[in-house]
PDB file of C-alpha atoms and ligand atoms in Angstrom:
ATOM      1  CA  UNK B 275     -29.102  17.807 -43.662  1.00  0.00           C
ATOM      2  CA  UNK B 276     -30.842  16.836 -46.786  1.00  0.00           C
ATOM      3  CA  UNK B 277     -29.145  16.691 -50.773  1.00  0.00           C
ATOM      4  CA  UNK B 278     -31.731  19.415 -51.729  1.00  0.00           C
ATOM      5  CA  UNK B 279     -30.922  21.808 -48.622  1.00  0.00           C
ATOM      6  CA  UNK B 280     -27.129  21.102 -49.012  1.00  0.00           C
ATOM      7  CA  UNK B 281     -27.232  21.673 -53.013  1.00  0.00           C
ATOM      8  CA  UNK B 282     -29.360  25.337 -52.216  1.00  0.00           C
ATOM      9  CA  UNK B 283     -26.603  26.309 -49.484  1.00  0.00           C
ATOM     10  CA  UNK B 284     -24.024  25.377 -51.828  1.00  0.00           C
ATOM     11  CA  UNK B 285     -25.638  26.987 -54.950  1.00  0.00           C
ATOM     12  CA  UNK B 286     -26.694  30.310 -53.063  1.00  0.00           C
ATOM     13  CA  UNK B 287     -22.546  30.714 -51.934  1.00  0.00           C
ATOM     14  CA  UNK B 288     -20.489  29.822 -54.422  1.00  0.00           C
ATOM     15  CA  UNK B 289     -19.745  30.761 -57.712  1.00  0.00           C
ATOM     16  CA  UNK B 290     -21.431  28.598 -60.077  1.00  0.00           C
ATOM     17  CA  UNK B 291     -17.747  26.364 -61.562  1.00  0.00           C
ATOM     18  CA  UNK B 292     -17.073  25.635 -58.115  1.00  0.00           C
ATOM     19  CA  UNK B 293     -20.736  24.914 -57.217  1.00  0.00           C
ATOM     20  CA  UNK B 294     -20.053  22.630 -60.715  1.00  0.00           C
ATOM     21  CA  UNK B 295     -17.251  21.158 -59.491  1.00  0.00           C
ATOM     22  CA  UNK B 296     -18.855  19.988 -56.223  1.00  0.00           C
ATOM     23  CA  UNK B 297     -21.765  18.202 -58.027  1.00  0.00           C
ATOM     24  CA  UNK B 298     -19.376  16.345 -59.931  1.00  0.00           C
ATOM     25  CA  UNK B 299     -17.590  15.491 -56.594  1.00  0.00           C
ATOM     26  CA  UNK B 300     -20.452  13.967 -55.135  1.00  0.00           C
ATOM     27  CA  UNK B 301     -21.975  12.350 -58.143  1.00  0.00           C
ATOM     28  CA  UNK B 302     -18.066  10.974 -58.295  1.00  0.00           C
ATOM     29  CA  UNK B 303     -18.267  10.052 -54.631  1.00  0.00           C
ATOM     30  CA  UNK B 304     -21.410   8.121 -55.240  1.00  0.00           C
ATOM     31  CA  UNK B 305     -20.134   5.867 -57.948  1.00  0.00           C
ATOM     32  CA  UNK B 306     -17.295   5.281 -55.986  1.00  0.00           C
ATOM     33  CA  UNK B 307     -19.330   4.660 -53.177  1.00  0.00           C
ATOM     34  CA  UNK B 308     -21.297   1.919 -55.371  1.00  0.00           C
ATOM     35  CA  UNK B 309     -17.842   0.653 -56.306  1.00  0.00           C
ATOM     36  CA  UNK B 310     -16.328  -0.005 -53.149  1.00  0.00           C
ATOM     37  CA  UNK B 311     -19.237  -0.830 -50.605  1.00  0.00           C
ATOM     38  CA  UNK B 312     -19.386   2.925 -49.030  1.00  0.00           C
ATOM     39  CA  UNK B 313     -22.467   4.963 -47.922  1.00  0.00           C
ATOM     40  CA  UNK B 314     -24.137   6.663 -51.153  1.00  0.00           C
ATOM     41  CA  UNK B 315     -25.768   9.118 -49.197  1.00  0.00           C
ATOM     42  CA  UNK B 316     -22.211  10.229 -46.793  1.00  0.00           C
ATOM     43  CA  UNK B 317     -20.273  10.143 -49.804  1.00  0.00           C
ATOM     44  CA  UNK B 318     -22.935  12.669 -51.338  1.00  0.00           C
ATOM     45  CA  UNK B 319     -23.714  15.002 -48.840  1.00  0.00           C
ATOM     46  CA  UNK B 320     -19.752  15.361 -47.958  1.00  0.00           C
ATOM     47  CA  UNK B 321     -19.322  15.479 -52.065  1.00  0.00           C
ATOM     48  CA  UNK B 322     -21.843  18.630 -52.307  1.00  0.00           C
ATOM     49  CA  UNK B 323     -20.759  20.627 -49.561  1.00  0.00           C
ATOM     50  CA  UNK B 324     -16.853  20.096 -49.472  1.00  0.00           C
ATOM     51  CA  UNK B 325     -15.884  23.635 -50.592  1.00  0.00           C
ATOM     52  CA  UNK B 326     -18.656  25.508 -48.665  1.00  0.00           C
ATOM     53  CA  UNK B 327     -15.517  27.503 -47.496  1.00  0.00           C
ATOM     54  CA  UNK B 328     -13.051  27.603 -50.197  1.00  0.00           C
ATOM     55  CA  UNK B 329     -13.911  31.626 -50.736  1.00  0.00           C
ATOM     56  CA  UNK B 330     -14.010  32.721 -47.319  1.00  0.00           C
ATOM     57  CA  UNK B 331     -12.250  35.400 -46.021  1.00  0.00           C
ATOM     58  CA  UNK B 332      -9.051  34.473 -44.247  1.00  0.00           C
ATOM     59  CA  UNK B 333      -9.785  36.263 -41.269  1.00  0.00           C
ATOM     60  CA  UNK B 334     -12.400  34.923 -40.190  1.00  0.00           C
ATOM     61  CA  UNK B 335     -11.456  31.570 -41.094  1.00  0.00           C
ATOM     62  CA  UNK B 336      -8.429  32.156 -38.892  1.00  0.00           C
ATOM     63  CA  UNK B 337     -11.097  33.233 -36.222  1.00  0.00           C
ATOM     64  CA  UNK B 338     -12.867  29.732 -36.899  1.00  0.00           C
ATOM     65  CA  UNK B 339      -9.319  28.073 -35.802  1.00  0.00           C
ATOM     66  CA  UNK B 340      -9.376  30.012 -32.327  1.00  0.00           C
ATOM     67  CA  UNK B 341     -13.119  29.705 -31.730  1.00  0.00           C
ATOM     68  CA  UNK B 342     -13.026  26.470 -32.405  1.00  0.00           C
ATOM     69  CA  UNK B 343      -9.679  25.280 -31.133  1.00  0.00           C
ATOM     70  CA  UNK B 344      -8.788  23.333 -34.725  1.00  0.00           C
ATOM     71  CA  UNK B 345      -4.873  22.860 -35.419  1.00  0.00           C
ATOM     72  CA  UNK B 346      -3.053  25.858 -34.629  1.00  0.00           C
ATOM     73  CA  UNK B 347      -0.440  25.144 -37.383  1.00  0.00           C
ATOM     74  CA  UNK B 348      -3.225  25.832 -39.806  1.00  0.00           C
ATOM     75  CA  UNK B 349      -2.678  29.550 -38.879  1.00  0.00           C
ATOM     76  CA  UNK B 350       0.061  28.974 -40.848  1.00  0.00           C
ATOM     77  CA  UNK B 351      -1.350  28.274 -43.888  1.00  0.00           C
ATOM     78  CA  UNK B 352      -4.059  30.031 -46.544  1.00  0.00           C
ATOM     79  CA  UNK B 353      -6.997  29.029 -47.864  1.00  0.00           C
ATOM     80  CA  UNK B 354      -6.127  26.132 -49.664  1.00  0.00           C
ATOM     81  CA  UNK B 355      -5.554  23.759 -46.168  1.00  0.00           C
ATOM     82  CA  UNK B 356      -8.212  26.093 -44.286  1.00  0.00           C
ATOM     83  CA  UNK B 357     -11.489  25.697 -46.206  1.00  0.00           C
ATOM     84  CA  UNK B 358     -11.674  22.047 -45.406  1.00  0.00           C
ATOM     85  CA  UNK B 359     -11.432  22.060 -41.165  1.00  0.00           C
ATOM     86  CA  UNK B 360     -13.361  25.660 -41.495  1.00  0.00           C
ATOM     87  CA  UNK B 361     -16.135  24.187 -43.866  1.00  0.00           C
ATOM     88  CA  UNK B 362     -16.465  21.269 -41.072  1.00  0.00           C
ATOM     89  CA  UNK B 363     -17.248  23.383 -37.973  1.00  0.00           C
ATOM     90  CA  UNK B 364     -19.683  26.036 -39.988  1.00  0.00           C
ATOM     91  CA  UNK B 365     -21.464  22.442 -40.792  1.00  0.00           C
ATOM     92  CA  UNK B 366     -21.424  21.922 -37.551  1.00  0.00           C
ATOM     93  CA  UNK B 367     -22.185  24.439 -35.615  1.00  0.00           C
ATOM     94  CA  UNK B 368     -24.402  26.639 -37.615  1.00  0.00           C
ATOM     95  CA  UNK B 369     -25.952  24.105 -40.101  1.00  0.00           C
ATOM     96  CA  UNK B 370     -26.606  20.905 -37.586  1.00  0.00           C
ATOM     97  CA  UNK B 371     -24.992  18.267 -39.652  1.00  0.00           C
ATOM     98  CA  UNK B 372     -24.010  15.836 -36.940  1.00  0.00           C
ATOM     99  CA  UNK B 373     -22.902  12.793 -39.082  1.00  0.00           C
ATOM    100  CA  UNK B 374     -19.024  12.510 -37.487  1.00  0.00           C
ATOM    101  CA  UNK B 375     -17.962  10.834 -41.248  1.00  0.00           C
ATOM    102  CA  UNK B 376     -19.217  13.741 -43.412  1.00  0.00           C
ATOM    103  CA  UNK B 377     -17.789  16.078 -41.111  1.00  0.00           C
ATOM    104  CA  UNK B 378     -14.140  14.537 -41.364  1.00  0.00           C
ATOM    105  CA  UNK B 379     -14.643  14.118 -45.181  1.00  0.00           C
ATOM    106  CA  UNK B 380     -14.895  18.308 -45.368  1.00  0.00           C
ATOM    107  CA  UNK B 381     -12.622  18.941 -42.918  1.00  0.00           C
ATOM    108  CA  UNK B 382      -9.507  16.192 -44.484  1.00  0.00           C
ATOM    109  CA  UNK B 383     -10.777  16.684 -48.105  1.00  0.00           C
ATOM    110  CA  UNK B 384      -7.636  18.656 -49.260  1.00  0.00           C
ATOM    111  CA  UNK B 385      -5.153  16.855 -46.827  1.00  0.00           C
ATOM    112  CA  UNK B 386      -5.960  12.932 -46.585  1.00  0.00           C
ATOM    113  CA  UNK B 387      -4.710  12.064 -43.243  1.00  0.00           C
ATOM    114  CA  UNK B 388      -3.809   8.484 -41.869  1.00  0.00           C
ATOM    115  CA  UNK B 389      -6.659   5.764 -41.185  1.00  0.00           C
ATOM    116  CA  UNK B 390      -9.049   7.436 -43.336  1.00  0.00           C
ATOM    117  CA  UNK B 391     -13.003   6.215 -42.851  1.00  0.00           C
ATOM    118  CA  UNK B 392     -14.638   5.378 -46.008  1.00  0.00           C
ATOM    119  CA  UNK B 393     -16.368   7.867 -46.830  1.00  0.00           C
ATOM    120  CA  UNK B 394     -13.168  10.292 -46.030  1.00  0.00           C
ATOM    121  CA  UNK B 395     -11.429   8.321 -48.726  1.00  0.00           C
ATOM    122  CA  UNK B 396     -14.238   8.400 -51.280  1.00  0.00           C
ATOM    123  CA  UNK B 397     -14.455  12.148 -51.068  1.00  0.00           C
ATOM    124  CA  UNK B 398     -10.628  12.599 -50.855  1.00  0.00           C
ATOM    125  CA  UNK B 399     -10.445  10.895 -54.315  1.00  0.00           C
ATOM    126  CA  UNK B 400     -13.603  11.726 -55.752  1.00  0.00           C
ATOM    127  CA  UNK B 401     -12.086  15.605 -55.430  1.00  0.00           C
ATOM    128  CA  UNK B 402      -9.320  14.665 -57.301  1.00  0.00           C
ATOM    129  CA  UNK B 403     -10.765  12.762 -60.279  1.00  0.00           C
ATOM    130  CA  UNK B 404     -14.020  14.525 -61.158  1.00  0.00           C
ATOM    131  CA  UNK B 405     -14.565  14.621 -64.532  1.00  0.00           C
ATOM    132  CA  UNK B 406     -13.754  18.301 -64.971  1.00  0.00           C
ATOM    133  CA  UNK B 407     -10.539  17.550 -63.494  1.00  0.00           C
ATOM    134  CA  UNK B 408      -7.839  18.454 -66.102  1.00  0.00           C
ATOM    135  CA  UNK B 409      -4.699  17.692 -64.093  1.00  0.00           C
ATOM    136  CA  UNK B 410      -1.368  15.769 -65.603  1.00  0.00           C
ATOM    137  CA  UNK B 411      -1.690  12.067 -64.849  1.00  0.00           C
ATOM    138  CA  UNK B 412      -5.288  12.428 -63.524  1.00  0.00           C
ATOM    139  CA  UNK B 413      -6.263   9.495 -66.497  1.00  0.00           C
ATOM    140  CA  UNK B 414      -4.294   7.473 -64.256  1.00  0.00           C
ATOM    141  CA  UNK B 415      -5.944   8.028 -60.726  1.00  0.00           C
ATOM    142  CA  UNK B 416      -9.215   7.573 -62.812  1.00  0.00           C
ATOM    143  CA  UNK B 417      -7.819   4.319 -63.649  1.00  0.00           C
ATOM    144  CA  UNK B 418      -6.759   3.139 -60.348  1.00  0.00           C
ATOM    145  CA  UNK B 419      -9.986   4.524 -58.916  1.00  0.00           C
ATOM    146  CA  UNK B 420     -12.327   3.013 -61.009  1.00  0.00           C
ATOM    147  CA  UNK B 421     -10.712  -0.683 -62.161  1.00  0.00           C
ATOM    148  CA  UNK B 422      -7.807  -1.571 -60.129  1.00  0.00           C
ATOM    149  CA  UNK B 423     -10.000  -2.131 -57.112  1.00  0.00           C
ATOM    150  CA  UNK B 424      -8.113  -0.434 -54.174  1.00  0.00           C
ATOM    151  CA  UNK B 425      -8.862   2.982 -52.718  1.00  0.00           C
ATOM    152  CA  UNK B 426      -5.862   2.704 -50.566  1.00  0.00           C
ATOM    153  CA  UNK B 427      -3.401   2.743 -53.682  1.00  0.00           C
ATOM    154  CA  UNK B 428      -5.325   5.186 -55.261  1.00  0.00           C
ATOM    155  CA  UNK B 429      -4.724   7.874 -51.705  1.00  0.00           C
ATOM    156  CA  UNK B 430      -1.012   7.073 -52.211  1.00  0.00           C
ATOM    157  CA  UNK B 431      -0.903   8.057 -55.460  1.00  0.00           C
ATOM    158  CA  UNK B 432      -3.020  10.905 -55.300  1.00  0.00           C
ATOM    159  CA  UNK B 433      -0.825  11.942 -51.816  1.00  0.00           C
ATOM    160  CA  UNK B 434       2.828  11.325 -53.712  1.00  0.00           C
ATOM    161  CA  UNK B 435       1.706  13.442 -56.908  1.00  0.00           C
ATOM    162  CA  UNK B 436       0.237  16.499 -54.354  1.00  0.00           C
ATOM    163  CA  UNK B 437       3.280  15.834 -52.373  1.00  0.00           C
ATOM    164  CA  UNK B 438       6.008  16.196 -55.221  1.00  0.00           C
ATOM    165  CA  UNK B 439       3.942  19.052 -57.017  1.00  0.00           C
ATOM    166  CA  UNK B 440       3.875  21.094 -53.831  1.00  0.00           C
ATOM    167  CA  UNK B 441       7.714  20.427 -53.981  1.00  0.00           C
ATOM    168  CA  UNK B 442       8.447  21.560 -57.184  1.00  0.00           C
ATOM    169  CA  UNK B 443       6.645  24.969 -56.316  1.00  0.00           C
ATOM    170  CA  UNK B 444       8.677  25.007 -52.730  1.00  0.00           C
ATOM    171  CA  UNK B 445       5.147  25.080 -51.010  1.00  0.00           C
ATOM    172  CA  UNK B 446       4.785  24.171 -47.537  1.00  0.00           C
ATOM    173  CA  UNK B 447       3.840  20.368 -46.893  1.00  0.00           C
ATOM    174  CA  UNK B 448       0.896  20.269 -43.646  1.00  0.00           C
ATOM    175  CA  UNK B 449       1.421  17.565 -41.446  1.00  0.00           C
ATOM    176  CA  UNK B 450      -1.528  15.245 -41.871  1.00  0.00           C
ATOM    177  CA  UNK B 451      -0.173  15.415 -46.166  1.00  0.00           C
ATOM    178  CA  UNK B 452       2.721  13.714 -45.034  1.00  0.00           C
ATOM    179  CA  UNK B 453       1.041  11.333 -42.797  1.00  0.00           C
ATOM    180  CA  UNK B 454      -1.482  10.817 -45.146  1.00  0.00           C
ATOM    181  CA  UNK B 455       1.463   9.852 -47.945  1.00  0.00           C
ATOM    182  CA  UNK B 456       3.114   7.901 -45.424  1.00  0.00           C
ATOM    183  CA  UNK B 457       0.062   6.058 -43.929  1.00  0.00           C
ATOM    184  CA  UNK B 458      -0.685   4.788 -47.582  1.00  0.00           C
ATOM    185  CA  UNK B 459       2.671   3.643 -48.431  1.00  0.00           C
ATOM    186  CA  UNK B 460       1.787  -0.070 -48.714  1.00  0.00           C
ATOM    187  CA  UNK B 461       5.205  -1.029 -50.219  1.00  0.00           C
ATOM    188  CA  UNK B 462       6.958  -0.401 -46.933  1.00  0.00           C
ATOM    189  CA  UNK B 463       6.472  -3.307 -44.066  1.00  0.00           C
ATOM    190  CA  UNK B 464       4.257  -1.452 -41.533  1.00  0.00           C
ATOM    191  CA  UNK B 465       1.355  -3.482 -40.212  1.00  0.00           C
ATOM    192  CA  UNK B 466      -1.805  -0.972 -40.912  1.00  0.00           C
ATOM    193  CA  UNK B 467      -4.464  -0.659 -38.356  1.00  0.00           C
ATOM    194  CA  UNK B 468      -7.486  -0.874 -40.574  1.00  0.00           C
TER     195      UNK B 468
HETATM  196  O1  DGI O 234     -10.615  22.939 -53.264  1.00  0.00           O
HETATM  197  P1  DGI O 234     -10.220  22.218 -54.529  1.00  0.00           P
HETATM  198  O2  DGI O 234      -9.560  23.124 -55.518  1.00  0.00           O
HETATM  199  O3  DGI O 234     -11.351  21.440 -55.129  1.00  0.00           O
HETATM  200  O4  DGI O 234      -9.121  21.125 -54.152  1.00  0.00           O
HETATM  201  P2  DGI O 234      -8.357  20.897 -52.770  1.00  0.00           P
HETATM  202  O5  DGI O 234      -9.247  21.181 -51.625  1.00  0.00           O
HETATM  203  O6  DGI O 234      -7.759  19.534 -52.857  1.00  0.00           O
HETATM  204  O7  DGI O 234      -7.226  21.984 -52.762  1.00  0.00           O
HETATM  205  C1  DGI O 234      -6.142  21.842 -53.641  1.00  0.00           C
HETATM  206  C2  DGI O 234      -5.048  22.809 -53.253  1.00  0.00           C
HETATM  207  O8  DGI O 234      -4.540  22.483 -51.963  1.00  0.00           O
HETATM  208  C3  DGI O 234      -3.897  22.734 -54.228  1.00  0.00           C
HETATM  209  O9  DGI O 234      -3.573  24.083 -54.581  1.00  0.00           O
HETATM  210  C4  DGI O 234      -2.760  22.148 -53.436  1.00  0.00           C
HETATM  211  C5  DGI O 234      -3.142  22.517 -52.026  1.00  0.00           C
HETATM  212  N1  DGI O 234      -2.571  21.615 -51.025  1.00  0.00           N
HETATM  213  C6  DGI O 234      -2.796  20.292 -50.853  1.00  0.00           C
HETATM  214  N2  DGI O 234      -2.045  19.786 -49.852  1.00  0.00           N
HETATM  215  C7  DGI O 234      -1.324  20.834 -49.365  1.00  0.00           C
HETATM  216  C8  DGI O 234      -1.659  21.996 -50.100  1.00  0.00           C
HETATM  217  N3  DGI O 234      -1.122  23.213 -49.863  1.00  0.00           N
HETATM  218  C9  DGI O 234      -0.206  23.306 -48.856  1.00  0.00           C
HETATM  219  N4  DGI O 234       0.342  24.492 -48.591  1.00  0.00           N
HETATM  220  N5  DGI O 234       0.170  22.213 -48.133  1.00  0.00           N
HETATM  221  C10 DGI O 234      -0.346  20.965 -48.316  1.00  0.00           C
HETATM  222  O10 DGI O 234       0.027  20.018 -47.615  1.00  0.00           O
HETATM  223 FE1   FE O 235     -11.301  21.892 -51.584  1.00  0.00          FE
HETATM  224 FE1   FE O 236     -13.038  20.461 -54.283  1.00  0.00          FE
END
């Protein structure tokens, strides 16, 4: 799929903040992408149509999960998990994007998960720091992001905030959050495969 035919899907679903927001996510992508040696035009196309799904109705997103055999623990969880893996297969399946990268950059953008591909991680982070992001602390992603050099650290970080805010509010933790948080915990001794 091409940036113009992704930014008309995008534009002609959702409403126009969130179709905001996902411009800024892959224009964030992309200077990431510059930053850290990643593909400009992955990073983007992943970037613009990330939260294709974020309004869907539930049902048929849990429909999406049996049709297309995804995690079946995601029927435990709403939207906020779902629109990722959903947003993934509908790009799939009824759009033709084939690239196996952008598709795991939808479908992990909320999660992270261990051994992350590049253009996974720039979108995972990218989605965090845009510049409309207003969240506590998010200076100091932006920070690590864009001049401490390592988009590992930067997934911990992000992963331990979402982590202990999801705590706070007694929310339910998904499994690849946790393995994502773990994965990217550098200070502990495990040898990393990548
Ligand atoms: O779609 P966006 O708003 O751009 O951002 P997102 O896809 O990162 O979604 C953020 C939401 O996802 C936020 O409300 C926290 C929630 N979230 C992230 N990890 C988990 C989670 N919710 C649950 N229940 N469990 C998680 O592990
Ligand atoms: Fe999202
Ligand atoms: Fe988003």
């Amino acid at each position: 799929m091409k940036t113009d035919e992704a930014v008309s899907l995008v534009k002609a679903k959702l409403p126009e903040k969130r179709f905001n927001h996902s411009l800024r996510v892959a224009e964030t992508a992309v200077k990431l992408a510059e930053i850290y040696d990643g593909d400009k035009d992955k990073a983007e196309l992943a970037g613009i149509l990330h939260d294709y799904s974020k309004y869907d109705d539930l049902g048929s997103m849990y429909q999406m999960v049996r049709q297309y055999d995804l995690d079946s623990d995601l029927l435990s969880y709403g939207s906020e998990i779902l629109h990722g893996p959903v947003c993934a297969v509908i790009m799939e399946n009824q759009f033709g994007v084939t690239d196996e990268e952008v598709l795991l950059a939808i479908k992990n953008h909320t999660t992270g998960r261990a051994q992350m591909s590049k253009t996974e991680k720039l979108v995972f982070i990218a989605d965090y720091i845009e510049p409309g992001r207003q969240t506590p602390g998010v200076e100091e992603i932006r920070d690590l992001a864009y001049n401490q050099g390592s988009l590992d650290n930067t997934i911990y970080e992000i992963s331990k905030r979402t982590v202990l805010y999801l705590i706070t509010k007694d929310i339910t933790v998904y499994n690849a959050t946790i393995a994502c948080l773990n994965y990217y915990n550098y200070s502990d001794e495990r040898v990393k495969d990548d």
